[in-house]
Tab-separated table of C-alpha atoms and ligand atoms in Angstrom:
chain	number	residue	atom	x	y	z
A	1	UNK	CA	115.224	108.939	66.979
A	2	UNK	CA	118.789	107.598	67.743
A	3	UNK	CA	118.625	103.911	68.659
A	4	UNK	CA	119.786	100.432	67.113
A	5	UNK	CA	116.681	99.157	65.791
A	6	UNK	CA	117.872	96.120	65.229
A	7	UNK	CA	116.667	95.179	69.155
A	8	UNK	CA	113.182	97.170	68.524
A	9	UNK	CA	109.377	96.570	67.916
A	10	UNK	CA	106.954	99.608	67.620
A	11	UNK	CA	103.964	99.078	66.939
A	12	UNK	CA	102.867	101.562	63.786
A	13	UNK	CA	100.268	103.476	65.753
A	14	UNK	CA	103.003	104.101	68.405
A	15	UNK	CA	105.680	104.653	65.409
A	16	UNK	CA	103.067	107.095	63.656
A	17	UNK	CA	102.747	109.385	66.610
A	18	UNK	CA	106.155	109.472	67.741
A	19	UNK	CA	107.164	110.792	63.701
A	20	UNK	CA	104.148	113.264	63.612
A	21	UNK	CA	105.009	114.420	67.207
A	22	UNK	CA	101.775	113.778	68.903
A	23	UNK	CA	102.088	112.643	72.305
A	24	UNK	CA	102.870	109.444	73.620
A	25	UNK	CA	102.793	108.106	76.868
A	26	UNK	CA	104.706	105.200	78.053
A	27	UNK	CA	103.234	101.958	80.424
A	28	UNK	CA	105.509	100.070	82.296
A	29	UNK	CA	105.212	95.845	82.692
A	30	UNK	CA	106.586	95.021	85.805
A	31	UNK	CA	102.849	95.903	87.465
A	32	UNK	CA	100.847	93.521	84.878
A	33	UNK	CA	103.666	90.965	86.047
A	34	UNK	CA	104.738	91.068	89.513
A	35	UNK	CA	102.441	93.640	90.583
A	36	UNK	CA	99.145	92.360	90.065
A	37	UNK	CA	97.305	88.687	90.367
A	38	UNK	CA	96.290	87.607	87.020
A	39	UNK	CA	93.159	88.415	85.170
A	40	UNK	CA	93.379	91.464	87.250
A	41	UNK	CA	96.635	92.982	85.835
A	42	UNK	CA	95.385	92.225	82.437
A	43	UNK	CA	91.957	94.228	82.748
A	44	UNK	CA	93.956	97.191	84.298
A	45	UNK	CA	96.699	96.897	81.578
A	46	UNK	CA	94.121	97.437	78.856
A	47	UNK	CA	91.726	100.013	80.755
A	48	UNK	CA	94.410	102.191	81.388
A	49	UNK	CA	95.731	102.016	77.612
A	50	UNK	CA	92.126	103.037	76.706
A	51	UNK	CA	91.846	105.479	79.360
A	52	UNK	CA	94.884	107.101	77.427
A	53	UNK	CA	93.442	106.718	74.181
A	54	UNK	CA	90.319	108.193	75.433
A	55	UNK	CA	92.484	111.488	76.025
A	56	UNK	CA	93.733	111.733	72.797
A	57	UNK	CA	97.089	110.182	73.482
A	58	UNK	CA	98.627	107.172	72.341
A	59	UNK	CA	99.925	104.367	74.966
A	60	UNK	CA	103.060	102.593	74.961
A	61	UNK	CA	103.206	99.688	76.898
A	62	UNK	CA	106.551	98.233	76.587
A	63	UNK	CA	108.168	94.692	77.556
A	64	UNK	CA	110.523	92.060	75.996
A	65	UNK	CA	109.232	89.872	73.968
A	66	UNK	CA	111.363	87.108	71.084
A	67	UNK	CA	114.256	89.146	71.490
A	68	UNK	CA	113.454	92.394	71.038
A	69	UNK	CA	111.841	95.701	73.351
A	70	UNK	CA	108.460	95.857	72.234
A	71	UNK	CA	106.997	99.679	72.746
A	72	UNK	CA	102.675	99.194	72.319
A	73	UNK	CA	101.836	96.134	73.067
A	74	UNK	CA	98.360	94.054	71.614
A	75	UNK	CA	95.457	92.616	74.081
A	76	UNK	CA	97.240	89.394	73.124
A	77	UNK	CA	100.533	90.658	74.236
A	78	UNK	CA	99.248	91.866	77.150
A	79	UNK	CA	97.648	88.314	77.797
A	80	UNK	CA	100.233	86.381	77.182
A	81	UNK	CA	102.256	88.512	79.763
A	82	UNK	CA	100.105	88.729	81.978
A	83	UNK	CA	99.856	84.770	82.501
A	84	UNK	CA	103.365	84.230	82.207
A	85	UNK	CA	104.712	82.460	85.016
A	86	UNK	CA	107.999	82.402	83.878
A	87	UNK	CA	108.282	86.734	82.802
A	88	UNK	CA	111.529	88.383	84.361
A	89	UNK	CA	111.506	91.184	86.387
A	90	UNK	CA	114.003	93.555	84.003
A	91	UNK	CA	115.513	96.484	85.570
A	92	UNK	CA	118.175	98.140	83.704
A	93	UNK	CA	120.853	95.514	85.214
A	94	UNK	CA	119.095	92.780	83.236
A	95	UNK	CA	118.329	94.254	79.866
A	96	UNK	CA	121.251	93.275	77.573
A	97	UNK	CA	121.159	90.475	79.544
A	98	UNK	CA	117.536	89.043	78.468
A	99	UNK	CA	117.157	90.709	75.355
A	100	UNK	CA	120.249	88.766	73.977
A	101	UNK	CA	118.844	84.976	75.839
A	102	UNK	CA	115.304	86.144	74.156
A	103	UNK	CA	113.744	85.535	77.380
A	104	UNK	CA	110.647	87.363	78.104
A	105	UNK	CA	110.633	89.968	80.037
A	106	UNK	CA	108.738	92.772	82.076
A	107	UNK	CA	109.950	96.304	82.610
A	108	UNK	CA	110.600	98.490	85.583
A	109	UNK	CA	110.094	102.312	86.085
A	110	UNK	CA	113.931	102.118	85.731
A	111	UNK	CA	114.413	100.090	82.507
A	112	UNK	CA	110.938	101.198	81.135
A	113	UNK	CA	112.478	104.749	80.916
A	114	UNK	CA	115.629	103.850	79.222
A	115	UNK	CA	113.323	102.327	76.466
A	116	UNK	CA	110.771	105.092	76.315
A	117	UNK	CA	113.898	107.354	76.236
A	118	UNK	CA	116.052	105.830	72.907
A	119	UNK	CA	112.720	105.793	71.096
A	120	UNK	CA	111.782	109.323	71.570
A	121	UNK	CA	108.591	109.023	74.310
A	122	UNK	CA	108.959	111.637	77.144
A	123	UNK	CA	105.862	110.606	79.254
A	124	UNK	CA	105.669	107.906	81.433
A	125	UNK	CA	102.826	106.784	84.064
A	126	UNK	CA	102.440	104.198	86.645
A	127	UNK	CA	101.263	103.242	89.912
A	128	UNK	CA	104.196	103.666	92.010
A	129	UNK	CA	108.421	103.542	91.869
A	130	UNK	CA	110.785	101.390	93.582
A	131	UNK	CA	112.886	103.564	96.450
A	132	UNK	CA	114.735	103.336	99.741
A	133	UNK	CA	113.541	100.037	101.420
A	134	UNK	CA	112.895	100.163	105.305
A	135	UNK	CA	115.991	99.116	106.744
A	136	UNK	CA	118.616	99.830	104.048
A	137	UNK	CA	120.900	100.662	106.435
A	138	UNK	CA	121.821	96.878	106.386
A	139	UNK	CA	120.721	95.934	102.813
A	140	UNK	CA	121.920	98.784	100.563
A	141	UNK	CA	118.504	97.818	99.208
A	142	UNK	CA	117.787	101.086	97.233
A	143	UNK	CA	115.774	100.399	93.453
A	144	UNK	CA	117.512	101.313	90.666
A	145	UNK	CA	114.275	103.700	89.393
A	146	UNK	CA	115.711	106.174	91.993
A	147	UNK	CA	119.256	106.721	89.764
A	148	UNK	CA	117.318	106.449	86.457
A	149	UNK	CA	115.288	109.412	87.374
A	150	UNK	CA	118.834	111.009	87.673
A	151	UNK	CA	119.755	110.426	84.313
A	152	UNK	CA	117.330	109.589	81.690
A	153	UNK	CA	114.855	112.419	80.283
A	154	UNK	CA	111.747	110.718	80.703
A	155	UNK	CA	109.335	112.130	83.013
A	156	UNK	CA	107.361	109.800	85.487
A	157	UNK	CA	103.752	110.269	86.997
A	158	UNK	CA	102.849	108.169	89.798
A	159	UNK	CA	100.999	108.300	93.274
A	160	UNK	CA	103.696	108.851	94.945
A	161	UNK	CA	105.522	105.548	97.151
A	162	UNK	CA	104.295	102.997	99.333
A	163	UNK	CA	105.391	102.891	102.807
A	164	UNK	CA	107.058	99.471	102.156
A	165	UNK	CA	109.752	101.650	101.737
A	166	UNK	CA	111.525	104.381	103.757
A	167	UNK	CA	109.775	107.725	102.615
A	168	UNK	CA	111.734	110.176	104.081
A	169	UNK	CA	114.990	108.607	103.006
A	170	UNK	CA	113.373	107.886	99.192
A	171	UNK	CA	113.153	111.408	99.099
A	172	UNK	CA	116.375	112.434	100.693
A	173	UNK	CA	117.962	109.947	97.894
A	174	UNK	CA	116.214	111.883	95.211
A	175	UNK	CA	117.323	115.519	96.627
A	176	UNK	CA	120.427	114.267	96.576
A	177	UNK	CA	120.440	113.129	93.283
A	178	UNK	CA	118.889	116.683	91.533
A	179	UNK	CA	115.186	114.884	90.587
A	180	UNK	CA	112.534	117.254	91.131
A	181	UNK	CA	109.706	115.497	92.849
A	182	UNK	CA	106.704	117.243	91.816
A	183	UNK	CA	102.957	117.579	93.793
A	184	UNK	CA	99.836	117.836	91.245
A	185	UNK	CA	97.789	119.547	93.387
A	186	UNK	CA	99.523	118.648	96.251
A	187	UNK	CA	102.083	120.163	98.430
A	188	UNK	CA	102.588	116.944	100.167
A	189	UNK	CA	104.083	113.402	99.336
A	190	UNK	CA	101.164	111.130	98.594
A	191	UNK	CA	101.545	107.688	100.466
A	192	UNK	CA	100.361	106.027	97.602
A	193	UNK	CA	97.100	104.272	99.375
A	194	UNK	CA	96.528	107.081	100.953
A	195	UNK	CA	96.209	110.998	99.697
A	196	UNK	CA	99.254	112.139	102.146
A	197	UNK	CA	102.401	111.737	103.755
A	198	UNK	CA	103.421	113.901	106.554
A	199	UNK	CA	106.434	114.851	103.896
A	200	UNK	CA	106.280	118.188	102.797
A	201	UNK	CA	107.623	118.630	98.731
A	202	UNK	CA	109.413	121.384	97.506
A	203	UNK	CA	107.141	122.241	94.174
A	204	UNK	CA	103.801	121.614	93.557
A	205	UNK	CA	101.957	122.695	90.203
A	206	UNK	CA	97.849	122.924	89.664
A	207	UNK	CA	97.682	122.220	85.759
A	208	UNK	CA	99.048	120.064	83.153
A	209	UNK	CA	100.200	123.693	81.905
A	210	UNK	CA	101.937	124.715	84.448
A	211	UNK	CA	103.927	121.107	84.407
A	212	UNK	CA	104.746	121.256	80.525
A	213	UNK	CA	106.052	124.807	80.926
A	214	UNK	CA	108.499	123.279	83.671
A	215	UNK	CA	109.114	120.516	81.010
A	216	UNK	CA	109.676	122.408	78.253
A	217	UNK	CA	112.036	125.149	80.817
A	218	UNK	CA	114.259	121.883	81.796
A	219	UNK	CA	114.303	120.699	78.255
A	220	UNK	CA	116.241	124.751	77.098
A	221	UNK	CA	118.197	124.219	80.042
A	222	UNK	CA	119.373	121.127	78.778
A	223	UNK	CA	119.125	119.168	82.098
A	224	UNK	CA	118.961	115.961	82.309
A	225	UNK	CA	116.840	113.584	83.976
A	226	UNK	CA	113.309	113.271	85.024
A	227	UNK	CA	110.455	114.831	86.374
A	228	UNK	CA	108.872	113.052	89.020
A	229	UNK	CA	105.291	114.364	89.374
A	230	UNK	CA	103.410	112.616	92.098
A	231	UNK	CA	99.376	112.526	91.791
A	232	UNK	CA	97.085	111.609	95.157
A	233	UNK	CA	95.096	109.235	94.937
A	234	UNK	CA	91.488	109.964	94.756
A	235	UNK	CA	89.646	110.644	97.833
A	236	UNK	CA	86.810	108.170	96.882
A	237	UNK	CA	89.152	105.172	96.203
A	238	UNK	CA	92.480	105.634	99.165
A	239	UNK	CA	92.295	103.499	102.125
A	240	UNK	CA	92.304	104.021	105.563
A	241	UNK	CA	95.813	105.055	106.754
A	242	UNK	CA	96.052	103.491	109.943
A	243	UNK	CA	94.470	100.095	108.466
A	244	UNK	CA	96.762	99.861	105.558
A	245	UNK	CA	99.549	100.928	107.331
A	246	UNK	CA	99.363	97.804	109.934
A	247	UNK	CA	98.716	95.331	107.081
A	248	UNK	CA	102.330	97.312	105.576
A	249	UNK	CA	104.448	96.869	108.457
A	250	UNK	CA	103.113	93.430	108.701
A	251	UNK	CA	104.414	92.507	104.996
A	252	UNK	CA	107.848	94.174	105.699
A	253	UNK	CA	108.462	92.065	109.305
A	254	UNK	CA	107.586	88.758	107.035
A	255	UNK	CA	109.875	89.474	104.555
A	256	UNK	CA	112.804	89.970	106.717
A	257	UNK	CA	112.187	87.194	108.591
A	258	UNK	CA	111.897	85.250	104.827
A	259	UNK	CA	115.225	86.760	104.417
A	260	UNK	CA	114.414	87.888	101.104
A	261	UNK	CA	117.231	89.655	99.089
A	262	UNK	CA	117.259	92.022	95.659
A	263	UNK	CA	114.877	91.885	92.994
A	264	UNK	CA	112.008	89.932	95.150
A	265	UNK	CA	111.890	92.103	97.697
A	266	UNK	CA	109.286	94.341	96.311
A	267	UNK	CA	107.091	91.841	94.567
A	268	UNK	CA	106.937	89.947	97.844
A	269	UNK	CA	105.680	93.003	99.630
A	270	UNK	CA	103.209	93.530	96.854
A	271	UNK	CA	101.291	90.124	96.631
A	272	UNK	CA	101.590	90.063	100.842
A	273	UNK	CA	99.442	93.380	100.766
A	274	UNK	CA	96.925	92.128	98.326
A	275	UNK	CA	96.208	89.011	100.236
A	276	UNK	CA	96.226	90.544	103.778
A	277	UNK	CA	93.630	93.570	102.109
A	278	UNK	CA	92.057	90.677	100.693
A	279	UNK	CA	92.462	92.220	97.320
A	280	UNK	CA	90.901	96.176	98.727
A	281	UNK	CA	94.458	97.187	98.105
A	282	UNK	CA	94.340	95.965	94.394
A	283	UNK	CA	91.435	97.697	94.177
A	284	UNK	CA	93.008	101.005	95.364
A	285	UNK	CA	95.918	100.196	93.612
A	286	UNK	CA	93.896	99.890	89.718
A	287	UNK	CA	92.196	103.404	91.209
A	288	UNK	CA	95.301	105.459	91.344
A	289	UNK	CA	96.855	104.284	88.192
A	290	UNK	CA	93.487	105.331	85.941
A	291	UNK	CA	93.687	108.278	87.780
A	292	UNK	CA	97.190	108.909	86.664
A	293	UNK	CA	96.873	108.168	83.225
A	294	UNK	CA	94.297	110.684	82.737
A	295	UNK	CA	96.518	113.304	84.184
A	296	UNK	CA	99.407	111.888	82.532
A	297	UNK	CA	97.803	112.196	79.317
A	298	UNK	CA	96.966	115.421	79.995
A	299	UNK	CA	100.685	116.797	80.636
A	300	UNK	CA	101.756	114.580	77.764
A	301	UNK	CA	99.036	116.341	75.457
A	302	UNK	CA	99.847	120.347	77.058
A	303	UNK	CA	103.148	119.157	76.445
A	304	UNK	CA	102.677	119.326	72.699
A	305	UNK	CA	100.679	122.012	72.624
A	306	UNK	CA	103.536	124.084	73.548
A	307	UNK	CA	105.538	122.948	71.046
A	308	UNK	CA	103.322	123.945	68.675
B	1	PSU	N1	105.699	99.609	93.274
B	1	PSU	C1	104.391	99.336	93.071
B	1	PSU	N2	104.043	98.489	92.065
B	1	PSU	C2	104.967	97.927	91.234
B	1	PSU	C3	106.354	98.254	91.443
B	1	PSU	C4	106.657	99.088	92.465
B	1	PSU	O1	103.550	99.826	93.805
B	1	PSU	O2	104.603	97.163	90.333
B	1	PSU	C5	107.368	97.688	90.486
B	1	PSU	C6	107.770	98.756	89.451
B	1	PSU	O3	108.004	98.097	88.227
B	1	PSU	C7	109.071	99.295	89.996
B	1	PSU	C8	109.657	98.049	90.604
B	1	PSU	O4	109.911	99.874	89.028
B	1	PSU	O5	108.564	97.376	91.188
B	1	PSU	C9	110.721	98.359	91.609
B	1	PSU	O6	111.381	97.179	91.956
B	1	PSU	P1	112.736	97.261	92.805
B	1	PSU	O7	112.294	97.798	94.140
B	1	PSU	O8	113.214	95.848	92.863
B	1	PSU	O9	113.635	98.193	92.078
B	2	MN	MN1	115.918	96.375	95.444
């Protein structure tokens, strides 16, 4: 591991693993923060850790906290972050930025890999990434997850995007860019809510097997970047399309007319959905991200095997 620890926390379990190389798998804070109601975020932060544990694999929530990037976070952390009122939203523009003021802080996708990266964990799983927002064309408003996927080796398992943003353009962005977006058992883009997107994807694997072997193929090829390996929600838990998709546009018309700009753009969109679902899409939401940390920890754990 190459980093300057001096700006560093891991927690021993997390430390222990990452030295033995057993796998790890990274959890991101901006969802406990500005992607969930409180206690809500907080009982899906620590289910999903367990969930991990569960498979064998050691979780890695990470977040700023007194200064420094702390990688495995306690029930207490994940309180006290989860309350916060005051938590940034930390993308990879703000890092230096609020480690150095000692503010606390939540992580993106984006910044959440750069940390998981410098410490040595090559798993990551969430709900869902940032993207091309509807009606870029006048914003520029693309997330910052999009060129992180470019260009740090951490690889990302979601449920795909929300159609807050512009799906076929998200994925254009990401062609363009060389990230692989990858369907577990799926050969279409998963809407997030919903099991599918009309988007056809290029790859699709059945196994965590057959996604390690890619892993481990990129890794000899030295290429960098990230996987992104998009996981359907499942069947019992996804919403109706049409349904969700009205209460969508709905949030996107009020926050151009609230003439919202940068980083609140997407938590905006979030906490409108949750109250116009009257909290079914939270519901859906905590669904699809226990989902993916199972199959996360799986590719993180066939991942190792390989190595072996
Ligand atoms: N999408 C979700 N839930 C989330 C986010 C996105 O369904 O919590 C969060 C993630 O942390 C993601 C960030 O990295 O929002 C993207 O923000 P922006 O669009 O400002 O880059
Ligand atoms: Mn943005």
């Amino acid at each position: 591991m190459k980093f300057n620890h001096q700006y560093f926390d891991i927690h021993p379990e997390v430390q222990a693993a990452l030295e033995q190389n057993l796998p790890v798998v990274a959890l991101e804070s901006t969802i406990i923060s500005h992607g969930m109601p409180y206690p809500q975020n907080v009982e899906m932060a620590k289910k999903t850790q367990q969930i991990i544990r569960e498979q064998g694999v050691v979780p890695a929530t990470i977040a700023i906290m007194n200064g420094k990037v702390k990688v495995g976070l306690s029930e207490e952390d994940l309180e006290i972050l989860g309350k916060s009122s005051h938590a940034r939203k930390v993308s990879r523009r703000d890092l230096a930025t609020v480690l150095a003021k000692k503010e606390i802080g939540a992580t993106t996708v984006a910044s959440t890999m750069i940390c998981a990266e410098m410490v040595g964990i090559k798993f990551f799983v969430t709900g869902g990434i940032g993207g091309v927002h509807r009606g870029y064309e006048e914003t520029l408003d693309v997330s910052a997850d999009l060129d992180e996927l470019a260009q740090t080796d951490v690889h990302v398992i979601c449920a795909g995007a929300k159609s807050i943003l512009d799906l076929p353009r998200t994925l254009e962005y990401l062609e363009t860019k060389g990230v692989s977006v990858i369907g577990y058992q799926t050969k279409v883009l998963p809407a997030f809510y919903t099991r599918e997107s009309h988007l056809p994807l290029n790859d699709f694997v059945n196994s965590p097997e057959e996604l390690a072997e890619i892993v481990v193929t990129k890794e000899n090829l030295q290429l960098k970047g990230g996987l992104l390996i998009v996981n359907p929600i499942p069947e019992k838990d996804s919403l109706d399309a049409e349904f969700i998709q009205t209460i969508i546009d709905q949030a996107v018309a009020d926050s151009f007319a609230a003439d919202l700009t940068g980083k609140d753009v997407t938590p905006f969109l979030l906490s409108r959905i949750v109250e116009q679902t009257k909290g079914e899409s939270l519901k859906a939401n905590i669904a699809l991200v226990y989902h993916n940390a199972k199959v996360g920890a799986q590719i993180a754990k066939a991942y190792y095997e390989l190595l072996k």
